[in-house]
């Protein structure tokens, strides 16, 4: 089983959702919403579904 993924602390889930609402780019919106789901305690699998990507990509987004 995978270990915990360290989250950045420069944004909150609420801030990410707000940025997603303002975005005009569908890909960016999916990425922001996927990260917001993780920040709220959701699984990486759920975030991958929201973002339309694989688990490794989610891990990369969170660590970046």
Short mmCIF file of C-alpha atoms in Angstrom, two decimals:
data_model
loop_
_atom_site.label_atom_id
_atom_site.label_comp_id
_atom_site.label_asym_id
_atom_site.label_seq_id
_atom_site.Cartn_x
_atom_site.Cartn_y
_atom_site.Cartn_z
CA UNK A 1 0.00 0.00 0.00
CA UNK A 2 1.23 3.49 -0.83
CA UNK A 3 2.39 5.85 1.88
CA UNK A 4 0.92 9.23 2.69
CA UNK A 5 1.51 12.04 0.23
CA UNK A 6 2.85 15.29 1.67
CA UNK A 7 0.57 18.21 0.83
CA UNK A 8 1.67 21.74 0.13
CA UNK A 9 0.35 24.30 2.60
CA UNK A 10 0.20 27.40 0.38
CA UNK A 11 -3.48 26.84 -0.54
CA UNK A 12 -6.58 25.40 1.09
CA UNK A 13 -9.26 23.28 -0.58
CA UNK A 14 -11.60 26.28 -0.51
CA UNK A 15 -9.03 28.46 -2.25
CA UNK A 16 -8.41 25.80 -4.90
CA UNK A 17 -12.14 25.49 -5.59
CA UNK A 18 -12.36 29.28 -5.93
CA UNK A 19 -9.50 29.29 -8.42
CA UNK A 20 -11.21 26.46 -10.33
CA UNK A 21 -14.38 28.57 -10.64
CA UNK A 22 -12.38 31.44 -12.11
CA UNK A 23 -10.42 29.31 -14.57
CA UNK A 24 -11.28 29.38 -18.26
CA UNK A 25 -9.18 26.26 -18.93
CA UNK A 26 -10.93 22.89 -18.48
CA UNK A 27 -7.68 21.02 -17.77
CA UNK A 28 -6.63 23.49 -15.11
CA UNK A 29 -10.09 23.29 -13.54
CA UNK A 30 -9.88 19.48 -13.33
CA UNK A 31 -6.40 19.68 -11.78
CA UNK A 32 -7.50 22.21 -9.17
CA UNK A 33 -10.62 20.24 -8.25
CA UNK A 34 -8.62 17.02 -7.97
CA UNK A 35 -6.16 18.66 -5.59
CA UNK A 36 -9.03 20.19 -3.58
CA UNK A 37 -10.51 16.71 -3.13
CA UNK A 38 -7.20 15.47 -1.70
CA UNK A 39 -6.89 18.45 0.61
CA UNK A 40 -10.35 17.60 1.96
CA UNK A 41 -9.22 14.07 2.82
CA UNK A 42 -10.37 12.28 -0.33
CA UNK A 43 -8.44 9.38 -1.78
CA UNK A 44 -5.95 9.67 -4.60
CA UNK A 45 -8.22 7.35 -6.60
CA UNK A 46 -11.11 9.78 -6.28
CA UNK A 47 -8.86 12.67 -7.23
CA UNK A 48 -7.60 10.74 -10.26
CA UNK A 49 -11.20 10.22 -11.38
CA UNK A 50 -12.00 13.92 -10.94
CA UNK A 51 -8.83 14.93 -12.78
CA UNK A 52 -9.20 12.31 -15.51
CA UNK A 53 -5.64 11.06 -14.92
CA UNK A 54 -3.74 8.19 -13.31
CA UNK A 55 -2.58 7.84 -9.72
CA UNK A 56 1.05 8.66 -10.55
CA UNK A 57 -0.02 11.94 -12.10
CA UNK A 58 -2.01 12.82 -8.97
CA UNK A 59 1.07 12.11 -6.86
CA UNK A 60 3.13 14.40 -9.08
CA UNK A 61 0.59 17.21 -8.83
CA UNK A 62 0.45 17.04 -5.06
CA UNK A 63 4.21 17.00 -4.56
CA UNK A 64 4.89 19.73 -7.12
#
